[in-house]
């Protein structure tokens, strides 16, 4: 069993459930077996019937997996309560409030329609513990001895068979709960909602209209294959235009299962999870309700958030990436607000998981309490340029634990120091289960640096100029190495962090030649600020090489 703060990365389940392409990585047989195990684990082995509540998003395959799980549950004697299409946080809420043994959400969150997933929720409305997940994996692999079984889990017979209960009333109670949290009428407020053609399509509009808002809704016509397609929190430009064109006060974008929310202010600017955490933290501090005077963030949060929190006199915790780790930290320390830049926001007074619709309600409350626009509330957070590059490796655990990599990461981190704008961080965990390097920088220099490094490593033949924007003559973090490749061993990654300084110098010379001979010769316009940057970069390199 994984310890506190550790990550269970099994054969099937990752940090956010069992997820993969439907009928390829995740099959109906898997769903049936998971249902059978849960029905036995929570019920038959204890000599009683288990009660399990199930929700799903709008993917075509969600219906297939729902029926398979229900078949497995009832086959081992559990009663299955079906919420139908609903949000992940609603399943967590109903599981906790209505005293179910377990909750199941069928969704792949922000992934495309052809993926799907199975998320398991314990009786407290939290993500399932590692030991239970490990037991499920053992069962899926047929390792019955590890479970103390001599044969398969026993099948229920006659009156012991489980019942299937239509439980849409549970979803309706969740809607009522959300409405009850608002202290203001939203009358005269013009609110845009982007439902991502997902789980929130039949809930968000109901909630906001019940509170009196004039709602303008997009992407609320799910057809089984359009979930997240150019819509929702991962494709927010559509909502930005929609807010401006319709002169709305605010817009909210959800992902496929509505456990995250990003906002758009009245000017069409994005208010991401970092800014939302700041707004909530300041609001709670003003009200004397910010437990421990701290908020909980992840290592992916922007430097601008921390600078704004410092100025507001608010402390913060940093966890590994994943709302699970945010929630664990909040639970262990009694904190009341935390989340991720992606829009997973947890308000522990009201929920045990990220809840997109709840987040949007509380943002509305903050606006109305302070009588300020969303842009004014978010203004103190200056977002610093932040570049995320994915590096695929064959074994993330091996790379993460490699002594050579750890030594290089530590050395570079010490060299950069703690002062802004030099920030260095390596994060191996992301909700999409990709390995990620995070290299925040300062100014508009990261595209130039990225281009330099690719040239140094010989990974590009035809070079694409990094111009097309107006560079700022600001300080350059020459150590902020950014590199995007295909697949590397741990030694390859370590080598990337140790580029020789002479390669940088030769590339600057090549850049000057490229701009002068290739770009200008073809009539291109090179901003003077770019040459100033090159001069600064060259000076920095010469000093660093001494």
Short mmCIF file of C-alpha atoms in Angstrom, two decimals:
data_model
loop_
_atom_site.label_atom_id
_atom_site.label_comp_id
_atom_site.label_asym_id
_atom_site.label_seq_id
_atom_site.Cartn_x
_atom_site.Cartn_y
_atom_site.Cartn_z
CA UNK A 1 0.00 0.00 0.00
CA UNK A 2 1.38 3.40 -0.99
CA UNK A 3 2.18 5.80 1.79
CA UNK A 4 0.89 9.32 2.27
CA UNK A 5 1.93 11.56 -0.61
CA UNK A 6 3.07 8.58 -2.68
CA UNK A 7 1.55 7.79 -6.03
CA UNK A 8 -0.08 4.49 -6.84
CA UNK A 9 0.66 3.81 -10.48
CA UNK A 10 -0.65 0.34 -11.14
CA UNK A 11 -1.04 -1.68 -14.27
CA UNK A 12 -4.54 -0.34 -14.87
CA UNK A 13 -5.24 2.51 -12.45
CA UNK A 14 -3.37 5.79 -12.45
CA UNK A 15 -3.79 8.86 -10.28
CA UNK A 16 -7.24 9.52 -11.73
CA UNK A 17 -8.74 6.07 -12.18
CA UNK A 18 -8.61 3.45 -14.92
CA UNK A 19 -8.40 5.44 -18.14
CA UNK A 20 -7.69 4.63 -21.79
CA UNK A 21 -9.18 4.23 -25.23
CA UNK A 22 -12.57 2.54 -25.04
CA UNK A 23 -12.53 -1.10 -26.18
CA UNK A 24 -8.75 -0.96 -26.55
CA UNK A 25 -7.17 -0.15 -23.20
CA UNK A 26 -10.39 -0.17 -21.21
CA UNK A 27 -12.96 -2.79 -22.21
CA UNK A 28 -16.46 -3.76 -21.12
CA UNK A 29 -14.95 -6.93 -19.65
CA UNK A 30 -12.76 -4.80 -17.39
CA UNK A 31 -15.86 -2.85 -16.33
CA UNK A 32 -17.81 -6.04 -15.62
CA UNK A 33 -14.97 -7.48 -13.52
CA UNK A 34 -14.60 -4.24 -11.56
CA UNK A 35 -18.34 -4.27 -10.88
CA UNK A 36 -18.20 -7.90 -9.71
CA UNK A 37 -15.32 -7.21 -7.36
CA UNK A 38 -16.89 -4.09 -5.84
CA UNK A 39 -20.18 -5.88 -5.29
CA UNK A 40 -18.41 -8.67 -3.42
CA UNK A 41 -15.84 -6.46 -1.63
CA UNK A 42 -18.37 -4.08 -0.10
CA UNK A 43 -21.21 -6.52 0.38
CA UNK A 44 -21.06 -10.29 0.11
CA UNK A 45 -17.79 -10.70 2.00
CA UNK A 46 -19.41 -8.74 4.86
CA UNK A 47 -22.61 -10.75 4.72
CA UNK A 48 -24.83 -7.95 3.45
CA UNK A 49 -25.87 -6.15 0.29
CA UNK A 50 -23.63 -3.37 -0.95
CA UNK A 51 -25.10 -0.08 -2.18
CA UNK A 52 -23.20 1.55 -5.03
CA UNK A 53 -24.12 4.76 -6.89
CA UNK A 54 -23.07 5.24 -10.53
CA UNK A 55 -22.80 8.27 -12.79
CA UNK A 56 -21.50 8.80 -16.31
CA UNK A 57 -20.61 11.52 -18.78
CA UNK A 58 -21.92 11.92 -22.33
CA UNK A 59 -19.46 9.73 -24.27
CA UNK A 60 -20.99 7.07 -26.45
CA UNK A 61 -18.98 4.39 -24.68
CA UNK A 62 -20.16 5.52 -21.24
CA UNK A 63 -23.43 3.67 -21.69
CA UNK A 64 -21.60 0.46 -22.56
CA UNK A 65 -19.41 0.71 -19.47
CA UNK A 66 -22.35 1.68 -17.26
CA UNK A 67 -24.30 -1.43 -18.23
CA UNK A 68 -21.21 -3.63 -17.78
CA UNK A 69 -20.48 -2.29 -14.29
CA UNK A 70 -24.11 -2.60 -13.25
CA UNK A 71 -24.16 -6.20 -14.51
CA UNK A 72 -21.09 -7.02 -12.43
CA UNK A 73 -22.45 -5.31 -9.33
CA UNK A 74 -25.81 -7.04 -9.39
CA UNK A 75 -24.20 -10.39 -10.23
CA UNK A 76 -22.44 -10.34 -6.86
CA UNK A 77 -25.45 -9.07 -4.96
CA UNK A 78 -24.94 -5.29 -4.86
CA UNK A 79 -27.74 -2.82 -5.47
CA UNK A 80 -26.82 -0.35 -8.24
CA UNK A 81 -28.23 3.19 -8.06
CA UNK A 82 -28.02 4.97 -11.40
CA UNK A 83 -27.64 8.75 -11.54
CA UNK A 84 -27.34 8.61 -15.34
CA UNK A 85 -25.50 11.55 -17.00
CA UNK A 86 -24.10 13.68 -14.21
CA UNK A 87 -20.89 15.25 -12.93
CA UNK A 88 -18.05 13.65 -10.99
CA UNK A 89 -18.55 15.95 -7.97
CA UNK A 90 -22.25 15.05 -7.88
CA UNK A 91 -21.32 11.36 -7.54
CA UNK A 92 -18.95 12.22 -4.70
CA UNK A 93 -21.65 14.32 -3.02
CA UNK A 94 -24.38 11.67 -3.31
CA UNK A 95 -22.03 8.89 -2.18
CA UNK A 96 -21.18 10.81 0.98
CA UNK A 97 -24.55 12.31 1.84
CA UNK A 98 -26.66 9.23 1.08
CA UNK A 99 -24.27 6.82 2.82
CA UNK A 100 -23.36 4.63 -0.15
CA UNK A 101 -20.55 2.13 0.19
CA UNK A 102 -18.92 3.28 -3.00
CA UNK A 103 -19.39 5.61 -5.94
CA UNK A 104 -18.45 5.02 -9.57
CA UNK A 105 -18.01 7.73 -12.22
CA UNK A 106 -17.56 6.74 -15.84
CA UNK A 107 -15.61 9.50 -17.53
CA UNK A 108 -12.26 10.40 -19.04
CA UNK A 109 -12.62 14.02 -17.95
CA UNK A 110 -11.05 16.36 -20.54
CA UNK A 111 -9.88 13.57 -22.88
CA UNK A 112 -11.40 13.11 -26.37
CA UNK A 113 -14.62 11.11 -26.82
CA UNK A 114 -12.91 7.85 -27.80
CA UNK A 115 -11.23 7.60 -24.40
CA UNK A 116 -13.07 6.71 -21.24
CA UNK A 117 -12.34 5.94 -17.63
CA UNK A 118 -13.63 4.50 -14.38
CA UNK A 119 -13.18 6.60 -11.25
CA UNK A 120 -13.89 5.00 -7.88
CA UNK A 121 -15.03 7.00 -4.86
CA UNK A 122 -15.07 5.78 -1.26
CA UNK A 123 -17.94 6.18 1.19
CA UNK A 124 -16.61 9.56 2.35
CA UNK A 125 -16.82 10.98 -1.16
CA UNK A 126 -13.05 10.85 -1.65
CA UNK A 127 -10.90 9.13 -4.27
CA UNK A 128 -10.52 5.44 -3.52
CA UNK A 129 -7.60 4.40 -1.32
CA UNK A 130 -4.56 2.70 -2.82
CA UNK A 131 -5.02 -0.63 -1.04
CA UNK A 132 -8.50 -1.16 -2.44
CA UNK A 133 -7.27 -0.22 -5.91
CA UNK A 134 -4.39 -2.68 -5.54
CA UNK A 135 -6.90 -5.41 -4.60
CA UNK A 136 -9.00 -4.62 -7.67
CA UNK A 137 -5.92 -4.86 -9.87
CA UNK A 138 -5.03 -8.22 -8.34
CA UNK A 139 -8.54 -9.43 -9.17
CA UNK A 140 -8.32 -8.15 -12.75
CA UNK A 141 -5.07 -10.09 -13.15
CA UNK A 142 -6.60 -13.25 -11.69
CA UNK A 143 -4.36 -13.17 -8.62
CA UNK A 144 -7.03 -14.59 -6.34
CA UNK A 145 -4.55 -16.00 -3.82
CA UNK A 146 -3.48 -12.46 -2.92
CA UNK A 147 -7.12 -11.77 -2.05
CA UNK A 148 -7.51 -14.90 0.06
CA UNK A 149 -9.86 -16.48 -2.48
CA UNK A 150 -9.75 -20.10 -3.56
CA UNK A 151 -11.88 -19.37 -6.61
CA UNK A 152 -13.76 -16.52 -8.24
CA UNK A 153 -15.93 -14.24 -6.12
CA UNK A 154 -19.22 -16.03 -5.48
CA UNK A 155 -22.19 -15.22 -7.70
CA UNK A 156 -25.44 -14.10 -6.10
CA UNK A 157 -28.50 -16.30 -6.62
CA UNK A 158 -32.26 -15.94 -6.38
CA UNK A 159 -33.32 -13.12 -4.05
CA UNK A 160 -29.64 -12.31 -3.37
CA UNK A 161 -29.24 -10.80 -6.84
CA UNK A 162 -28.77 -7.05 -6.73
CA UNK A 163 -31.40 -4.52 -7.73
CA UNK A 164 -31.05 -1.69 -10.26
CA UNK A 165 -32.51 1.58 -8.99
CA UNK A 166 -33.16 4.73 -11.03
CA UNK A 167 -31.69 7.39 -8.77
CA UNK A 168 -32.09 10.63 -10.69
CA UNK A 169 -33.50 12.05 -7.44
CA UNK A 170 -29.97 11.97 -6.04
CA UNK A 171 -28.74 14.16 -8.87
CA UNK A 172 -31.63 16.53 -8.29
CA UNK A 173 -30.71 16.87 -4.61
CA UNK A 174 -27.18 17.77 -5.66
CA UNK A 175 -28.57 20.53 -7.88
CA UNK A 176 -30.60 21.79 -4.94
CA UNK A 177 -27.48 21.74 -2.76
CA UNK A 178 -25.57 23.93 -5.21
CA UNK A 179 -28.42 26.42 -5.39
CA UNK A 180 -28.57 26.57 -1.58
CA UNK A 181 -24.94 27.72 -1.36
CA UNK A 182 -25.62 31.07 -3.04
CA UNK A 183 -26.28 34.01 -0.72
CA UNK A 184 -27.11 36.44 -3.53
CA UNK A 185 -29.61 36.71 -6.33
CA UNK A 186 -27.92 36.70 -9.73
CA UNK A 187 -30.63 38.83 -11.27
CA UNK A 188 -29.29 41.23 -13.92
CA UNK A 189 -26.06 39.21 -14.19
CA UNK A 190 -25.26 38.02 -17.72
CA UNK A 191 -23.44 34.71 -17.42
CA UNK A 192 -21.88 32.58 -20.17
CA UNK A 193 -21.60 28.81 -19.70
CA UNK A 194 -19.48 26.47 -21.82
CA UNK A 195 -20.56 22.94 -20.93
CA UNK A 196 -18.04 21.14 -23.19
CA UNK A 197 -20.92 18.94 -24.47
CA UNK A 198 -20.30 17.00 -21.30
CA UNK A 199 -21.73 16.23 -17.90
CA UNK A 200 -22.69 19.78 -16.97
CA UNK A 201 -24.96 20.31 -19.96
CA UNK A 202 -28.17 19.59 -18.04
CA UNK A 203 -27.07 20.94 -14.63
CA UNK A 204 -25.17 24.24 -14.95
CA UNK A 205 -27.91 26.14 -16.78
CA UNK A 206 -30.52 24.87 -14.30
CA UNK A 207 -28.49 26.11 -11.33
CA UNK A 208 -27.75 29.57 -12.71
CA UNK A 209 -31.25 30.19 -13.98
CA UNK A 210 -32.67 29.15 -10.61
CA UNK A 211 -30.47 31.84 -9.06
CA UNK A 212 -31.85 34.46 -11.43
CA UNK A 213 -28.99 34.84 -13.88
CA UNK A 214 -29.49 35.57 -17.55
CA UNK A 215 -27.65 32.58 -19.00
CA UNK A 216 -26.00 32.25 -22.39
CA UNK A 217 -24.99 28.65 -23.03
CA UNK A 218 -22.69 27.10 -25.63
CA UNK A 219 -21.59 23.51 -26.22
CA UNK A 220 -24.58 21.95 -24.48
CA UNK A 221 -25.74 19.59 -27.23
CA UNK A 222 -23.92 16.30 -26.58
CA UNK A 223 -24.13 13.63 -29.27
CA UNK A 224 -21.75 11.06 -27.82
CA UNK A 225 -18.72 12.08 -29.86
CA UNK A 226 -18.44 15.85 -29.41
CA UNK A 227 -17.49 16.00 -25.72
CA UNK A 228 -14.53 18.40 -25.27
CA UNK A 229 -14.27 18.85 -29.05
CA UNK A 230 -13.12 22.46 -29.42
CA UNK A 231 -15.08 23.21 -26.28
CA UNK A 232 -14.87 23.57 -22.53
CA UNK A 233 -12.01 24.46 -20.21
CA UNK A 234 -9.35 22.95 -22.46
CA UNK A 235 -10.49 24.99 -25.49
CA UNK A 236 -11.49 28.25 -23.87
CA UNK A 237 -11.00 30.66 -26.79
CA UNK A 238 -14.55 30.06 -27.97
CA UNK A 239 -15.95 31.20 -24.63
CA UNK A 240 -13.64 34.22 -24.62
CA UNK A 241 -15.08 35.41 -27.93
CA UNK A 242 -18.61 34.53 -26.81
CA UNK A 243 -18.33 36.64 -23.64
CA UNK A 244 -17.06 39.69 -25.51
CA UNK A 245 -19.49 39.42 -28.43
CA UNK A 246 -22.49 39.10 -26.13
CA UNK A 247 -21.33 41.71 -23.58
CA UNK A 248 -21.47 39.22 -20.71
CA UNK A 249 -20.40 39.91 -17.13
CA UNK A 250 -18.56 36.61 -16.79
CA UNK A 251 -18.15 33.22 -18.42
CA UNK A 252 -17.45 29.76 -16.99
CA UNK A 253 -15.98 26.79 -18.87
CA UNK A 254 -16.17 23.24 -17.56
CA UNK A 255 -14.45 20.06 -18.67
CA UNK A 256 -16.11 16.79 -19.67
CA UNK A 257 -17.07 15.67 -16.15
CA UNK A 258 -17.29 19.21 -14.68
CA UNK A 259 -14.79 18.71 -11.87
CA UNK A 260 -12.84 21.71 -13.10
CA UNK A 261 -13.73 25.26 -14.07
CA UNK A 262 -11.90 28.11 -15.75
CA UNK A 263 -13.45 31.56 -15.88
CA UNK A 264 -13.45 34.39 -18.40
CA UNK A 265 -13.79 37.98 -17.21
CA UNK A 266 -15.90 40.69 -18.82
CA UNK A 267 -13.01 41.60 -21.13
CA UNK A 268 -12.59 38.08 -22.45
CA UNK A 269 -9.45 37.38 -20.41
CA UNK A 270 -8.92 33.94 -18.88
CA UNK A 271 -9.03 33.61 -15.09
CA UNK A 272 -7.30 30.28 -14.49
CA UNK A 273 -7.06 28.11 -11.41
CA UNK A 274 -4.18 30.10 -9.92
CA UNK A 275 -6.17 33.33 -10.06
CA UNK A 276 -9.25 31.61 -8.71
CA UNK A 277 -7.26 30.31 -5.72
CA UNK A 278 -6.03 33.85 -5.12
CA UNK A 279 -9.55 35.30 -5.26
CA UNK A 280 -10.92 32.70 -2.86
CA UNK A 281 -7.96 33.05 -0.52
CA UNK A 282 -8.37 36.82 -0.31
CA UNK A 283 -12.13 36.53 0.16
CA UNK A 284 -11.75 34.04 3.01
CA UNK A 285 -8.99 36.08 4.62
CA UNK A 286 -11.22 39.18 4.60
CA UNK A 287 -13.99 37.15 6.23
CA UNK A 288 -11.65 35.61 8.81
CA UNK A 289 -12.33 32.14 7.42
CA UNK A 290 -8.98 31.23 5.84
CA UNK A 291 -7.86 28.32 8.02
CA UNK A 292 -4.15 28.50 8.83
CA UNK A 293 -3.94 31.62 6.64
CA UNK A 294 -2.82 29.31 3.84
CA UNK A 295 -3.97 28.03 0.47
CA UNK A 296 -2.78 24.79 -1.14
CA UNK A 297 -1.25 24.81 -4.62
CA UNK A 298 0.76 22.44 -6.78
CA UNK A 299 4.26 22.78 -8.16
CA UNK A 300 2.71 23.78 -11.49
CA UNK A 301 1.32 27.05 -10.16
CA UNK A 302 2.67 30.24 -11.68
CA UNK A 303 5.21 32.39 -9.90
CA UNK A 304 2.81 35.31 -10.23
CA UNK A 305 0.37 33.59 -7.86
CA UNK A 306 2.99 33.30 -5.12
CA UNK A 307 4.08 36.89 -5.54
CA UNK A 308 0.45 38.07 -5.22
CA UNK A 309 -0.16 35.84 -2.19
CA UNK A 310 2.96 37.21 -0.50
CA UNK A 311 1.72 40.76 -1.06
CA UNK A 312 -1.70 39.79 0.35
CA UNK A 313 -0.10 38.24 3.45
CA UNK A 314 -1.34 34.74 2.61
CA UNK A 315 0.79 31.64 3.01
CA UNK A 316 0.76 28.60 0.75
CA UNK A 317 1.61 24.93 0.49
CA UNK A 318 2.95 23.20 -2.64
CA UNK A 319 2.09 19.61 -3.49
CA UNK A 320 2.76 17.25 -6.36
CA UNK A 321 0.48 17.68 -9.37
CA UNK A 322 -2.96 16.15 -8.94
CA UNK A 323 -6.08 17.19 -7.05
CA UNK A 324 -5.68 14.09 -4.92
CA UNK A 325 -2.48 15.49 -3.39
CA UNK A 326 -4.07 18.89 -2.90
CA UNK A 327 -6.97 17.28 -1.05
CA UNK A 328 -4.67 15.13 1.10
CA UNK A 329 -2.71 18.19 2.17
CA UNK A 330 -5.89 20.10 2.93
CA UNK A 331 -7.31 17.20 4.96
CA UNK A 332 -4.12 16.65 6.95
CA UNK A 333 -3.71 20.33 7.82
CA UNK A 334 -7.27 21.57 7.98
CA UNK A 335 -6.94 24.02 5.07
CA UNK A 336 -10.11 25.14 3.32
CA UNK A 337 -9.08 26.13 -0.22
CA UNK A 338 -6.67 24.62 -2.71
CA UNK A 339 -6.39 23.55 -6.30
CA UNK A 340 -4.56 23.45 -9.58
CA UNK A 341 -3.89 25.90 -12.36
CA UNK A 342 -6.03 23.73 -14.65
CA UNK A 343 -9.16 24.65 -12.69
CA UNK A 344 -9.50 21.80 -10.20
CA UNK A 345 -10.51 23.85 -7.16
CA UNK A 346 -11.36 22.23 -3.83
CA UNK A 347 -13.39 24.08 -1.21
CA UNK A 348 -13.33 21.67 1.71
CA UNK A 349 -16.24 23.31 3.53
CA UNK A 350 -18.54 22.31 0.68
CA UNK A 351 -16.98 19.38 -1.21
CA UNK A 352 -14.42 16.59 -1.09
CA UNK A 353 -13.35 16.95 -4.70
CA UNK A 354 -12.95 19.60 -7.37
CA UNK A 355 -16.35 20.91 -8.47
CA UNK A 356 -16.57 23.18 -11.50
CA UNK A 357 -20.11 24.43 -10.94
CA UNK A 358 -19.48 25.04 -7.24
CA UNK A 359 -16.36 27.01 -8.18
CA UNK A 360 -18.34 29.20 -10.56
CA UNK A 361 -21.00 29.86 -7.90
CA UNK A 362 -18.38 30.94 -5.38
CA UNK A 363 -16.76 33.24 -7.94
CA UNK A 364 -20.15 34.85 -8.49
CA UNK A 365 -20.49 35.25 -4.72
CA UNK A 366 -17.07 36.94 -4.52
CA UNK A 367 -18.03 39.36 -7.31
CA UNK A 368 -21.33 40.25 -5.70
CA UNK A 369 -19.92 40.45 -2.15
CA UNK A 370 -17.24 42.92 -3.21
CA UNK A 371 -19.26 44.62 -5.96
CA UNK A 372 -16.24 44.21 -8.23
CA UNK A 373 -15.80 42.74 -11.68
CA UNK A 374 -13.89 39.51 -12.08
CA UNK A 375 -11.07 41.36 -13.83
CA UNK A 376 -10.63 43.60 -10.77
CA UNK A 377 -10.59 40.65 -8.39
CA UNK A 378 -7.95 38.82 -10.44
CA UNK A 379 -5.84 41.89 -11.30
CA UNK A 380 -3.22 41.52 -8.50
CA UNK A 381 -2.00 38.24 -10.04
CA UNK A 382 0.50 38.93 -12.82
CA UNK A 383 1.02 35.77 -14.84
CA UNK A 384 4.66 35.18 -15.71
CA UNK A 385 5.50 33.31 -18.94
CA UNK A 386 5.53 29.60 -18.24
CA UNK A 387 6.54 26.89 -20.67
CA UNK A 388 5.53 23.25 -20.31
CA UNK A 389 7.34 20.65 -22.39
CA UNK A 390 6.52 16.95 -22.40
CA UNK A 391 9.39 14.47 -22.38
CA UNK A 392 8.30 10.91 -23.05
CA UNK A 393 10.30 8.23 -21.29
CA UNK A 394 9.96 4.47 -21.26
CA UNK A 395 9.83 4.25 -17.44
CA UNK A 396 8.89 7.36 -15.45
CA UNK A 397 9.69 5.77 -12.10
CA UNK A 398 13.17 4.78 -13.25
CA UNK A 399 13.88 8.27 -14.53
CA UNK A 400 12.47 9.93 -11.43
CA UNK A 401 14.60 7.78 -9.12
CA UNK A 402 17.79 7.85 -11.19
CA UNK A 403 20.59 9.26 -9.03
CA UNK A 404 22.25 10.98 -11.99
CA UNK A 405 19.06 12.82 -12.94
CA UNK A 406 18.36 13.80 -9.33
CA UNK A 407 21.87 15.18 -8.95
CA UNK A 408 21.61 17.29 -12.10
CA UNK A 409 18.15 18.57 -11.20
CA UNK A 410 19.40 19.55 -7.74
CA UNK A 411 22.50 21.27 -9.15
CA UNK A 412 20.53 23.30 -11.67
CA UNK A 413 17.93 24.22 -9.07
CA UNK A 414 20.64 25.46 -6.71
CA UNK A 415 22.27 27.44 -9.49
CA UNK A 416 19.04 29.21 -10.35
CA UNK A 417 18.24 29.96 -6.73
CA UNK A 418 14.92 31.00 -5.24
CA UNK A 419 14.67 34.60 -6.42
CA UNK A 420 12.41 35.70 -9.26
CA UNK A 421 12.42 35.48 -12.17
CA UNK A 422 14.61 32.37 -12.09
CA UNK A 423 12.34 29.47 -11.31
CA UNK A 424 13.25 25.86 -11.91
CA UNK A 425 11.06 22.87 -11.29
CA UNK A 426 10.76 19.36 -12.58
CA UNK A 427 7.44 17.60 -12.26
CA UNK A 428 7.01 13.95 -13.17
CA UNK A 429 3.27 13.68 -12.56
CA UNK A 430 0.37 15.23 -14.44
CA UNK A 431 -3.28 14.42 -14.59
CA UNK A 432 -2.92 13.26 -18.15
CA UNK A 433 -0.26 10.77 -17.00
CA UNK A 434 2.44 12.40 -19.12
CA UNK A 435 5.95 13.14 -17.85
CA UNK A 436 6.41 16.88 -17.81
CA UNK A 437 9.21 19.40 -17.49
CA UNK A 438 8.20 22.84 -16.35
CA UNK A 439 10.52 25.71 -17.13
CA UNK A 440 8.98 29.08 -16.27
CA UNK A 441 10.86 32.05 -17.70
CA UNK A 442 10.67 35.83 -17.74
CA UNK A 443 9.87 38.09 -20.66
CA UNK A 444 9.18 36.67 -24.13
CA UNK A 445 12.43 34.77 -24.43
CA UNK A 446 11.47 31.13 -24.07
CA UNK A 447 10.67 30.60 -27.74
CA UNK A 448 14.14 31.88 -28.66
CA UNK A 449 15.78 29.64 -26.08
CA UNK A 450 13.77 26.64 -27.20
CA UNK A 451 14.91 27.24 -30.78
CA UNK A 452 18.56 27.58 -29.69
CA UNK A 453 18.53 24.29 -27.83
CA UNK A 454 16.90 22.41 -30.68
CA UNK A 455 19.61 23.73 -32.95
CA UNK A 456 22.29 22.74 -30.45
CA UNK A 457 21.00 19.20 -30.31
CA UNK A 458 20.56 18.91 -34.05
CA UNK A 459 16.91 17.91 -33.75
CA UNK A 460 15.65 20.22 -36.48
CA UNK A 461 16.83 20.45 -40.06
CA UNK A 462 14.57 23.19 -41.37
CA UNK A 463 14.62 25.90 -38.75
CA UNK A 464 11.45 27.81 -37.97
CA UNK A 465 12.21 31.36 -36.90
CA UNK A 466 11.11 32.17 -33.36
CA UNK A 467 9.89 35.63 -34.33
CA UNK A 468 6.33 36.61 -35.08
CA UNK A 469 5.95 38.48 -31.81
CA UNK A 470 7.43 41.71 -30.45
CA UNK A 471 10.22 40.67 -28.04
CA UNK A 472 10.88 42.61 -24.86
CA UNK A 473 14.43 43.65 -24.00
CA UNK A 474 14.26 42.02 -20.58
CA UNK A 475 16.49 39.72 -18.60
CA UNK A 476 17.03 36.26 -20.08
CA UNK A 477 17.22 33.11 -18.03
CA UNK A 478 20.00 31.38 -19.96
CA UNK A 479 19.79 28.35 -17.70
CA UNK A 480 16.08 27.80 -18.41
CA UNK A 481 16.71 24.96 -20.82
CA UNK A 482 13.62 23.84 -22.71
CA UNK A 483 13.72 20.76 -24.88
CA UNK A 484 10.99 18.72 -26.51
CA UNK A 485 11.86 15.28 -27.85
CA UNK A 486 10.36 11.86 -28.42
CA UNK A 487 11.80 9.23 -26.10
CA UNK A 488 14.83 9.38 -23.85
CA UNK A 489 16.64 7.42 -21.22
CA UNK A 490 17.44 9.04 -17.89
CA UNK A 491 20.99 9.73 -19.06
CA UNK A 492 19.69 11.48 -22.17
CA UNK A 493 17.62 13.81 -20.03
CA UNK A 494 20.51 14.52 -17.72
CA UNK A 495 22.70 15.39 -20.71
CA UNK A 496 20.13 17.88 -21.94
CA UNK A 497 20.50 19.77 -18.68
CA UNK A 498 24.26 20.10 -19.20
CA UNK A 499 24.58 21.80 -22.58
CA UNK A 500 28.07 23.19 -23.15
CA UNK A 501 28.34 26.97 -23.10
CA UNK A 502 30.31 27.00 -26.35
CA UNK A 503 27.29 25.57 -28.12
CA UNK A 504 25.25 28.52 -26.94
CA UNK A 505 27.83 30.96 -28.30
CA UNK A 506 28.00 29.27 -31.67
CA UNK A 507 24.24 29.27 -31.93
CA UNK A 508 24.04 33.00 -31.23
CA UNK A 509 26.42 33.58 -34.10
CA UNK A 510 24.27 31.37 -36.29
CA UNK A 511 21.14 33.23 -35.23
CA UNK A 512 22.66 36.55 -36.22
CA UNK A 513 23.61 35.15 -39.60
CA UNK A 514 20.17 33.61 -40.02
CA UNK A 515 18.39 36.88 -39.30
CA UNK A 516 20.72 39.01 -41.42
CA UNK A 517 21.15 36.76 -44.45
CA UNK A 518 18.00 34.62 -44.53
CA UNK A 519 15.27 36.79 -43.07
CA UNK A 520 16.31 40.29 -44.10
CA UNK A 521 17.37 39.07 -47.53
CA UNK A 522 13.80 37.94 -48.06
CA UNK A 523 12.33 41.25 -46.93
CA UNK A 524 11.62 40.17 -43.36
CA UNK A 525 11.51 42.71 -40.54
CA UNK A 526 13.70 42.02 -37.50
CA UNK A 527 12.76 44.06 -34.40
CA UNK A 528 15.70 45.92 -32.86
CA UNK A 529 14.72 44.50 -29.48
CA UNK A 530 15.62 41.03 -30.70
CA UNK A 531 19.21 42.09 -31.39
CA UNK A 532 19.32 43.64 -27.93
CA UNK A 533 18.26 40.32 -26.51
CA UNK A 534 20.99 38.51 -28.39
CA UNK A 535 23.58 40.95 -27.03
CA UNK A 536 22.32 40.35 -23.49
CA UNK A 537 22.26 36.61 -23.98
CA UNK A 538 25.82 36.61 -25.29
CA UNK A 539 27.03 38.66 -22.32
CA UNK A 540 25.29 36.35 -19.87
CA UNK A 541 26.83 33.28 -21.50
CA UNK A 542 30.34 34.73 -21.43
CA UNK A 543 29.96 35.55 -17.74
CA UNK A 544 28.58 32.10 -16.95
CA UNK A 545 31.41 30.41 -18.82
CA UNK A 546 34.08 32.09 -16.67
#
